[in-house]
Tab-separated table of C-alpha atoms and ligand atoms in Angstrom:
chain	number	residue	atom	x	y	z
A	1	UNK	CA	-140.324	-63.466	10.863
A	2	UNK	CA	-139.576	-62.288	7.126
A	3	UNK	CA	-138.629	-58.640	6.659
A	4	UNK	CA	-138.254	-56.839	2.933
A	5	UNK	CA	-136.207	-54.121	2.881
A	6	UNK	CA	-136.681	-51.448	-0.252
A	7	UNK	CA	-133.632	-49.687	-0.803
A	8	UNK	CA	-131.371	-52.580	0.238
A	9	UNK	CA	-128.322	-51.036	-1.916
A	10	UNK	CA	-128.451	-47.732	-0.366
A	11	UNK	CA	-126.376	-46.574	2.762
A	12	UNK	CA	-129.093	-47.261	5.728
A	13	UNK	CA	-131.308	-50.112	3.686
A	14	UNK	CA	-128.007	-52.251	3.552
A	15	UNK	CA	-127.065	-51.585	6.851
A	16	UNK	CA	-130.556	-52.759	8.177
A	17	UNK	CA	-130.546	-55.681	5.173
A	18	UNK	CA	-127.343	-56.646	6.251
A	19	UNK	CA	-128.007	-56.315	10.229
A	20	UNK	CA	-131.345	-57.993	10.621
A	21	UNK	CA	-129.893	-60.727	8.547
A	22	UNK	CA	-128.333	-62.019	11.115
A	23	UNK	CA	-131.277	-62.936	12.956
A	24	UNK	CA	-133.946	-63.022	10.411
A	25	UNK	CA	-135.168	-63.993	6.926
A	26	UNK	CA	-134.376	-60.571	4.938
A	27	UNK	CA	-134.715	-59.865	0.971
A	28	UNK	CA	-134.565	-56.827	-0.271
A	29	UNK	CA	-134.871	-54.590	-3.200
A	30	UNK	CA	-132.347	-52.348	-5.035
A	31	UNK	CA	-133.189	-49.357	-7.855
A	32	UNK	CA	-130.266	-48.890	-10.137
A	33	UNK	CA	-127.294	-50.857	-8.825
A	34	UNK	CA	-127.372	-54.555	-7.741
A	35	UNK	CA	-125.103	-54.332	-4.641
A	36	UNK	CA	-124.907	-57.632	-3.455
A	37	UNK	CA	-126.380	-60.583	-4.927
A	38	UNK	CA	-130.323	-61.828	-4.179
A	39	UNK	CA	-131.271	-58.117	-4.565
A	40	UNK	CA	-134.474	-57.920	-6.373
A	41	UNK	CA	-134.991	-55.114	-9.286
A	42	UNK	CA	-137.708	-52.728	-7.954
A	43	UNK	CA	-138.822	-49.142	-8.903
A	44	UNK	CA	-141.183	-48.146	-6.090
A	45	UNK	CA	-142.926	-45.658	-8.740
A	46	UNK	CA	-144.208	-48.567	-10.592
A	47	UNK	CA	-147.062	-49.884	-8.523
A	48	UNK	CA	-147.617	-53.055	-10.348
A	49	UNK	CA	-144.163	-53.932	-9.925
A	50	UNK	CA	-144.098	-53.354	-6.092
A	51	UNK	CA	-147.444	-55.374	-5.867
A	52	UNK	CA	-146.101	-58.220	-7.507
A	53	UNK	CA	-142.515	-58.337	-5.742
A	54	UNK	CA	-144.392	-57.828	-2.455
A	55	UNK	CA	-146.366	-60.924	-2.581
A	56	UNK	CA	-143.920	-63.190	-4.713
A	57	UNK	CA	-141.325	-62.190	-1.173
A	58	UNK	CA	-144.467	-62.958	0.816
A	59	UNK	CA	-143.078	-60.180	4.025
A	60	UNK	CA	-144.323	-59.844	7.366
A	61	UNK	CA	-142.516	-56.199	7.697
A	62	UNK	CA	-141.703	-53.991	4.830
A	63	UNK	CA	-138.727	-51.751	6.173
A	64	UNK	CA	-138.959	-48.971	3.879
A	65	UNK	CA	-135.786	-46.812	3.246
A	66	UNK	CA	-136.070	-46.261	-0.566
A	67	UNK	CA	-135.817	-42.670	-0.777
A	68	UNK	CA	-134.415	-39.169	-2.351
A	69	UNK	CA	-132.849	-38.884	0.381
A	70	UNK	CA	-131.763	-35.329	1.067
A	71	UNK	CA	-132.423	-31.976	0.645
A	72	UNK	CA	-130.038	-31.208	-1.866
A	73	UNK	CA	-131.196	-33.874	-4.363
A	74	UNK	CA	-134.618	-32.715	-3.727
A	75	UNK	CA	-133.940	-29.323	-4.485
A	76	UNK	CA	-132.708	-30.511	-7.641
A	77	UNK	CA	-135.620	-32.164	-8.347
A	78	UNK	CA	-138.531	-31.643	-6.387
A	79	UNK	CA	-140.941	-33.546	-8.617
A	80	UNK	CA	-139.007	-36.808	-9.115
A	81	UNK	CA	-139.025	-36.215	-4.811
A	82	UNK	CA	-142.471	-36.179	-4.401
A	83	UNK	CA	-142.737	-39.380	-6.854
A	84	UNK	CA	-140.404	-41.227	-4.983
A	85	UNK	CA	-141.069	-40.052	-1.585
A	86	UNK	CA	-145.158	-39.873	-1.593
A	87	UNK	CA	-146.247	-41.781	-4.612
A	88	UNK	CA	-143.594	-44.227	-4.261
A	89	UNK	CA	-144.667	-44.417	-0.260
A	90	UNK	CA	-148.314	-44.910	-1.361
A	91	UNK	CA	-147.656	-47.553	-3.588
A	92	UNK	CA	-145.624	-49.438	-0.637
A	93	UNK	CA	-147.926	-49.050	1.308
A	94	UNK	CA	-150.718	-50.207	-1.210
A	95	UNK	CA	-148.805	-53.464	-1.869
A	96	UNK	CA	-147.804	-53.992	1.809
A	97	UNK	CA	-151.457	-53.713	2.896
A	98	UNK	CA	-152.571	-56.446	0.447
A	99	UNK	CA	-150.978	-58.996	1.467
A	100	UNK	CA	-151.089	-58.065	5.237
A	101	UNK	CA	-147.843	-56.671	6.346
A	102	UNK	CA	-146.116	-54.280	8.176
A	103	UNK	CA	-144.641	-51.235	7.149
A	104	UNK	CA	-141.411	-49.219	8.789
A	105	UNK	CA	-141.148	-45.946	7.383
A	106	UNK	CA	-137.603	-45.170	7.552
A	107	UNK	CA	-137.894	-41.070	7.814
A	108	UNK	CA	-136.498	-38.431	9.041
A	109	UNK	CA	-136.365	-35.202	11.619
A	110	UNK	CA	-135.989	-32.914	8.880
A	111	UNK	CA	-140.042	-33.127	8.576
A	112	UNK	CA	-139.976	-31.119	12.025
A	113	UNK	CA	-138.556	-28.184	10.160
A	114	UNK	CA	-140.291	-28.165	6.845
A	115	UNK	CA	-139.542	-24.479	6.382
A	116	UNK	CA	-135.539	-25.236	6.705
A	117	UNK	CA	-135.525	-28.471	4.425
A	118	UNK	CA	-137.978	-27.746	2.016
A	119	UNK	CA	-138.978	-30.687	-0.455
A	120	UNK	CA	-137.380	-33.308	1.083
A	121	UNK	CA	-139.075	-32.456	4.577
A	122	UNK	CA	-142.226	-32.090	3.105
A	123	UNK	CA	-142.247	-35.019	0.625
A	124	UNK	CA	-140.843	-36.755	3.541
A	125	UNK	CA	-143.824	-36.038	5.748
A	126	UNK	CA	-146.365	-37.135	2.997
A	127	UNK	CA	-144.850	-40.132	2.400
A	128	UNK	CA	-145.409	-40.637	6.355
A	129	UNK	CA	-149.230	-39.585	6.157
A	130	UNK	CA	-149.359	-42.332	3.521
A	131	UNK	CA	-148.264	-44.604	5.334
A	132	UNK	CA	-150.141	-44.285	8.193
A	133	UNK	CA	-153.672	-43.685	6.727
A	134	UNK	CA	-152.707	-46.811	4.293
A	135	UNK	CA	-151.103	-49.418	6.760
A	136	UNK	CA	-153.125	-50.874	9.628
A	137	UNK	CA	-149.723	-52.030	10.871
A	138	UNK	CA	-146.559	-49.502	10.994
A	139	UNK	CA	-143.979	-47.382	12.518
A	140	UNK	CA	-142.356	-44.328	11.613
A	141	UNK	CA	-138.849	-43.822	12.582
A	142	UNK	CA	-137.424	-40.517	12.404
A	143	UNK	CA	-133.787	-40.116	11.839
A	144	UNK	CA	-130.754	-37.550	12.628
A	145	UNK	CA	-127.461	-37.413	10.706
A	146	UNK	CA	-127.272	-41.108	10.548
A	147	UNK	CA	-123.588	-42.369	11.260
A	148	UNK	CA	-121.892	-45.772	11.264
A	149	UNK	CA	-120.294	-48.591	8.734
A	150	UNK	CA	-122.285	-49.817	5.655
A	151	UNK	CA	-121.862	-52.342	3.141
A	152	UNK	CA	-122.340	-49.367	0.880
A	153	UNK	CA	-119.560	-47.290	1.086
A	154	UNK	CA	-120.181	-45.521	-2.415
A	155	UNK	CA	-123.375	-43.298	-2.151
A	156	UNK	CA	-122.554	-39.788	-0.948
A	157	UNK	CA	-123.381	-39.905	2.748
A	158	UNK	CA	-121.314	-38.423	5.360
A	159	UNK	CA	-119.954	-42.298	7.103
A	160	UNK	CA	-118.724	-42.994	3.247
A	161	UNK	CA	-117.305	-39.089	3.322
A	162	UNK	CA	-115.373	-40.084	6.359
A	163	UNK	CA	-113.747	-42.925	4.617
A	164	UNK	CA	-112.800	-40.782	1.692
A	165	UNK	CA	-111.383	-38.283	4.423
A	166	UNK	CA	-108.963	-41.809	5.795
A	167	UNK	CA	-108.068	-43.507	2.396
A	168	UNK	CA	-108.337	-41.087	-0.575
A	169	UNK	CA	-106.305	-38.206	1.509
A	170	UNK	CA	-109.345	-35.735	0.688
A	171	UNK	CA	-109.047	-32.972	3.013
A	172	UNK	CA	-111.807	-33.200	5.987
A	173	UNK	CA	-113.097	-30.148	5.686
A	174	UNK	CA	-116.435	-29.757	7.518
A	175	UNK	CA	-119.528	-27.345	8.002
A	176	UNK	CA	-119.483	-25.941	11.791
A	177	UNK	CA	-122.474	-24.106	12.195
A	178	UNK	CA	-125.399	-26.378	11.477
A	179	UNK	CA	-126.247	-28.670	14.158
A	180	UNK	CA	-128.131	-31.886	13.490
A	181	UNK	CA	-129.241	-34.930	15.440
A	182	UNK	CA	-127.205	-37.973	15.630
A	183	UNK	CA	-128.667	-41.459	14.752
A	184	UNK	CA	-126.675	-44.243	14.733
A	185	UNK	CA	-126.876	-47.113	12.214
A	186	UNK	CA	-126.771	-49.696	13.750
A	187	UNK	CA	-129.653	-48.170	16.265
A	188	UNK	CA	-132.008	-48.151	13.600
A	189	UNK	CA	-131.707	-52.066	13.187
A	190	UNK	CA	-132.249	-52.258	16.903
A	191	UNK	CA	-135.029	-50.482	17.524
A	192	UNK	CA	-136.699	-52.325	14.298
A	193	UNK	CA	-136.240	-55.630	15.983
A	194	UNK	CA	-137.376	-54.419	19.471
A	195	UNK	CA	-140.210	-53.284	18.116
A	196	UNK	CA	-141.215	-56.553	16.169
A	197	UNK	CA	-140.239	-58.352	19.653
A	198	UNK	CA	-142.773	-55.742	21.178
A	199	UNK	CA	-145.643	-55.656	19.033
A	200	UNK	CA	-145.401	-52.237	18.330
A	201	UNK	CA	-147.804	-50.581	16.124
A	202	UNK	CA	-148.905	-47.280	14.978
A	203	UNK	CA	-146.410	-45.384	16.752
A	204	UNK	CA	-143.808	-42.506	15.441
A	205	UNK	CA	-140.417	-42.495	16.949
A	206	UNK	CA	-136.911	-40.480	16.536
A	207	UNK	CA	-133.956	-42.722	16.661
A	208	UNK	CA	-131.288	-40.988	18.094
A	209	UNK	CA	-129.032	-39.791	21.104
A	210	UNK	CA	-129.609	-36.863	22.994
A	211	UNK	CA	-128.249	-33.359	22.045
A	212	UNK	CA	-127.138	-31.700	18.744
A	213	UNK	CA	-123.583	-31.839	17.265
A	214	UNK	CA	-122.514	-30.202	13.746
A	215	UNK	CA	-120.648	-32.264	11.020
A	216	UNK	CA	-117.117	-30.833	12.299
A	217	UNK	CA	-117.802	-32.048	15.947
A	218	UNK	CA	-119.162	-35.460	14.888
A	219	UNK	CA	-116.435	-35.549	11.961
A	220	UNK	CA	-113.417	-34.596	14.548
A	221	UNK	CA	-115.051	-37.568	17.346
A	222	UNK	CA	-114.370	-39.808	14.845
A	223	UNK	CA	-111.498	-38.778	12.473
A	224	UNK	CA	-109.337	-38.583	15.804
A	225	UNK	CA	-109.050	-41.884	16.317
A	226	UNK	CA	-107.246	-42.542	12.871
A	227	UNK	CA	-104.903	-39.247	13.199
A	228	UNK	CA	-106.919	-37.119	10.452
A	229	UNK	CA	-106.701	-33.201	10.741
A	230	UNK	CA	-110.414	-31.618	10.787
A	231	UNK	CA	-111.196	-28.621	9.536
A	232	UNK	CA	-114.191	-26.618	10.611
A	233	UNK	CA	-115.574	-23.841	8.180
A	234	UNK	CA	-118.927	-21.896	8.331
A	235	UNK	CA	-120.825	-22.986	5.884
A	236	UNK	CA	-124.006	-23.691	6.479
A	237	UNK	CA	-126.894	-21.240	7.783
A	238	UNK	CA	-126.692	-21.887	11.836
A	239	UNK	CA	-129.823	-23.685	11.954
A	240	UNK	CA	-130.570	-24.421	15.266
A	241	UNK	CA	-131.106	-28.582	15.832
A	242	UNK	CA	-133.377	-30.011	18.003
A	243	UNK	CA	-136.337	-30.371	16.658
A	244	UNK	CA	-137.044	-33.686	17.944
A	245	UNK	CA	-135.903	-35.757	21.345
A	246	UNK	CA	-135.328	-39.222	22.522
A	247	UNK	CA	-138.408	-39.214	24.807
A	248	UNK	CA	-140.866	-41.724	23.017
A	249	UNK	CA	-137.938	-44.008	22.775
A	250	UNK	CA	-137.756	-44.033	26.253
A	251	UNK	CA	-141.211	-44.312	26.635
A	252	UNK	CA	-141.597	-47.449	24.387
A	253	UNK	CA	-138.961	-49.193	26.232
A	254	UNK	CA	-136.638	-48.947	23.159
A	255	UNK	CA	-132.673	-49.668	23.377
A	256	UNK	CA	-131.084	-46.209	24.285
A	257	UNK	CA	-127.065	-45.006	23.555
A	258	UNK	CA	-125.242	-41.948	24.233
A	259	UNK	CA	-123.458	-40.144	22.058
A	260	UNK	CA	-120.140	-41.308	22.865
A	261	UNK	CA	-121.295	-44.765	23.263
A	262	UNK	CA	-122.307	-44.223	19.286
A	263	UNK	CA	-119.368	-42.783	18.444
A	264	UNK	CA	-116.988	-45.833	20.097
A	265	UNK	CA	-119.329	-48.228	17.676
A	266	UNK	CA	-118.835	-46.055	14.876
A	267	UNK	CA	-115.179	-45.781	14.907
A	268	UNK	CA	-115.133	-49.689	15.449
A	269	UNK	CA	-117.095	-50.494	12.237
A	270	UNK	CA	-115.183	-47.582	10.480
A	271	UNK	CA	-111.962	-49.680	11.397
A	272	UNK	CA	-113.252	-52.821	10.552
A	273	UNK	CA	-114.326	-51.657	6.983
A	274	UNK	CA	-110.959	-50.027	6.541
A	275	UNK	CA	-109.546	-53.743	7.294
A	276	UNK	CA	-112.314	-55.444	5.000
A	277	UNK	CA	-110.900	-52.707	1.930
A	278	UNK	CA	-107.288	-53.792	2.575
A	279	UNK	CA	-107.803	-57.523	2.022
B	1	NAP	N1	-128.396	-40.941	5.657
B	1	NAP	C1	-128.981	-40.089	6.526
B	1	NAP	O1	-128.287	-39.307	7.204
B	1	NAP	C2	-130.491	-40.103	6.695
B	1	NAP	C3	-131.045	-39.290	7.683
B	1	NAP	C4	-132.425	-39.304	7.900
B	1	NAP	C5	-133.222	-40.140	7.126
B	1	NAP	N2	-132.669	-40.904	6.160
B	1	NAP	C6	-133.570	-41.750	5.359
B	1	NAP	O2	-132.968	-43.016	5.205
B	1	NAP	C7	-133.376	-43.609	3.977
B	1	NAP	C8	-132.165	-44.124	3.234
B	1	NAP	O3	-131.325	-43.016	2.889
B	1	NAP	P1	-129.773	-43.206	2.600
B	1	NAP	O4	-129.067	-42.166	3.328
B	1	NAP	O5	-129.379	-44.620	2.786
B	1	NAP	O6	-129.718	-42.809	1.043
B	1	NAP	P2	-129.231	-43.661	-0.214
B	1	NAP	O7	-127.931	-44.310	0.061
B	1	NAP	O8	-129.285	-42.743	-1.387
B	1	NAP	O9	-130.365	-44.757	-0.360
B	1	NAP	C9	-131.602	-44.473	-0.939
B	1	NAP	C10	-132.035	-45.671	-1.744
B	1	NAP	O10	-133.310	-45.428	-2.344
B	1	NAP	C11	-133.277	-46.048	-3.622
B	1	NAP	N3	-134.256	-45.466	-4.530
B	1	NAP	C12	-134.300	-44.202	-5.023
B	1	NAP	N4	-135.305	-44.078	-5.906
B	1	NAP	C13	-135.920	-45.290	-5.965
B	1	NAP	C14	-137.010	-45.806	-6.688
B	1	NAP	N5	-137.704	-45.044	-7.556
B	1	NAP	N6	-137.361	-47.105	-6.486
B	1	NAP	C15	-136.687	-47.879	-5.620
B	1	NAP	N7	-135.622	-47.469	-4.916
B	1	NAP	C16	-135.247	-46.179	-5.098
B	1	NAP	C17	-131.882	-45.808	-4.129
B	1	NAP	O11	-131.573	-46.757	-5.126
B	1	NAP	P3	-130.758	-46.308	-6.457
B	1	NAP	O12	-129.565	-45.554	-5.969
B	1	NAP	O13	-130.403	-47.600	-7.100
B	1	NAP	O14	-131.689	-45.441	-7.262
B	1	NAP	C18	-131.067	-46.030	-2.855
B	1	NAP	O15	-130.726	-47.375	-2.703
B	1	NAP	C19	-134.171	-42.524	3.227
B	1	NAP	O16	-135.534	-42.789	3.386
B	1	NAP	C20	-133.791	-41.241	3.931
B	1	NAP	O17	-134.834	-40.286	3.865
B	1	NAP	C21	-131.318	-40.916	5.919
């Protein structure tokens, strides 16, 4: 089993690339910065390109995470969004389909609440139609706040926040109103491999644990354990959460965590990354 993971420098893409290494043959592809070596180059608006890295990597899964990959940068930008998100989709999915593999749409919950996320939720969803009207073969995982230790620990996402909070001394200040799902990284790599173990096909799943927290909560679960004062401050309009549940997870026969079962792995992997930046 080969898997290609787009997106393989960002937080979640090198997570899974680095995570279903361990059991599998894994390339992947980076944009702008070559975080670890073997990446290949690869805009995913440039469909010639992503034909001809698809089937020189040869694939059986495509585990697509290459994204703009929140609401704020695709505010700033909704056009370069929808070319990355739904053109850039199509063309993965053109290129996958060619040469006869599957595609995992790595999206996200926010597409439940289009009116709340704007662009992002709504290139977001397009870039999951593409998907599945292009790909005989796929799976759409939808994500929460996702959560856990990455070889990336540059990109602005809330793990890599935390370890600011621990090692630069930057105040953990933290929106209490807003309450989001909770995915966990390392679930995401799970589920992906259960799946392929499965023969799942053509179904859409949310990756996550049951219940809503905000980023104070989830920031204080975890900041605890390495004596860091949280602060919680209303910031955020107090969008209501749960927009999507665990219950075709369960019905797949997926793995399953809790919450604080996430948050014990999390503050594990946040410890050993703190031990991998002092040597
Ligand atoms: N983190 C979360 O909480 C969360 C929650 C729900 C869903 N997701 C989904 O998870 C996926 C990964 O997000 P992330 O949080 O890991 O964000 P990230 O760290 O910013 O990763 C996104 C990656 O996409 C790449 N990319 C952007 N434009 C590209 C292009 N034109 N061609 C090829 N690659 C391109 C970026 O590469 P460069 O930086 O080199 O341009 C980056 O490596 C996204 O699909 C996102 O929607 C994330």
């Amino acid at each position: 089993m080969k898997f290609l993971v787009t997106g393989a420098n960002g937080y979640l893409g090198a997570r899974i690339h680095e995570d279903l290494g361990r059991a599998f043959e894994v390339s992947g592809t980076f944009h702008r910065v070559q975080l670890s070596d073997g990446l290949i180059q690869l805009d995913i608006t440039d469909r010639e390109a992503s034909r001809s890295v698809f089937s020189k990597v040869g694939p059986d899964v495509v585990v697509h995470a290459a994204a703009v990959p929140t609401a704020a940068l695709s505010n700033k930008d909704p056009e370069y969004a929808r070319n990355v998100n739904v053109a850039g989709a199509r063309n993965v999915a053109i290129a996958a389909e060619e040469i006869g593999a599957k595609v995992v749409y790595i999206s996200t919950t926010a597409v439940l609440a289009p009116e709340a996320y704007g662009p992002y939720a709504r290139t977001k969803l397009a870039g999951e139609k593409q998907i599945s009207a292009i790909c005989k073969r796929h799976l759409i995982l939808r994500l929460g706040l996702v959560i856990g230790g990455s070889p990336n620990t540059t990109n602005d996402r809330f793990q890599n926040r935390l370890l600011n909070n621990i090692t630069k001394g930057i105040p953990a200040v933290y929106d209490n109103q807003e309450r989001y799902e909770v995915t966990w990284a390392g679930h995401v790599s799970e589920v992906i491999a259960a799946a392929e173990a499965g023969n799942i096909s053509g179904e859409t799943m949310s990756v996550l644990v049951d219940g809503c927290r905000t980023r104070y909560q989830i920031a204080y679960d975890i900041l605890k354990d390495f004596d860091i004062k949280v602060e919680g401050v209303a910031e955020r309009k107090d969008l209501a959460g749960d927009y999507a549940t665990t219950d075709e997870l369960r019905r797949l026969g997926m793995p399953m965590h809790t919450y604080e079962d996430v948050i014990g792995h999390v503050v594990e992997e946040t410890k050993a990354q703190l031990a991998r930046a002092e040597r």
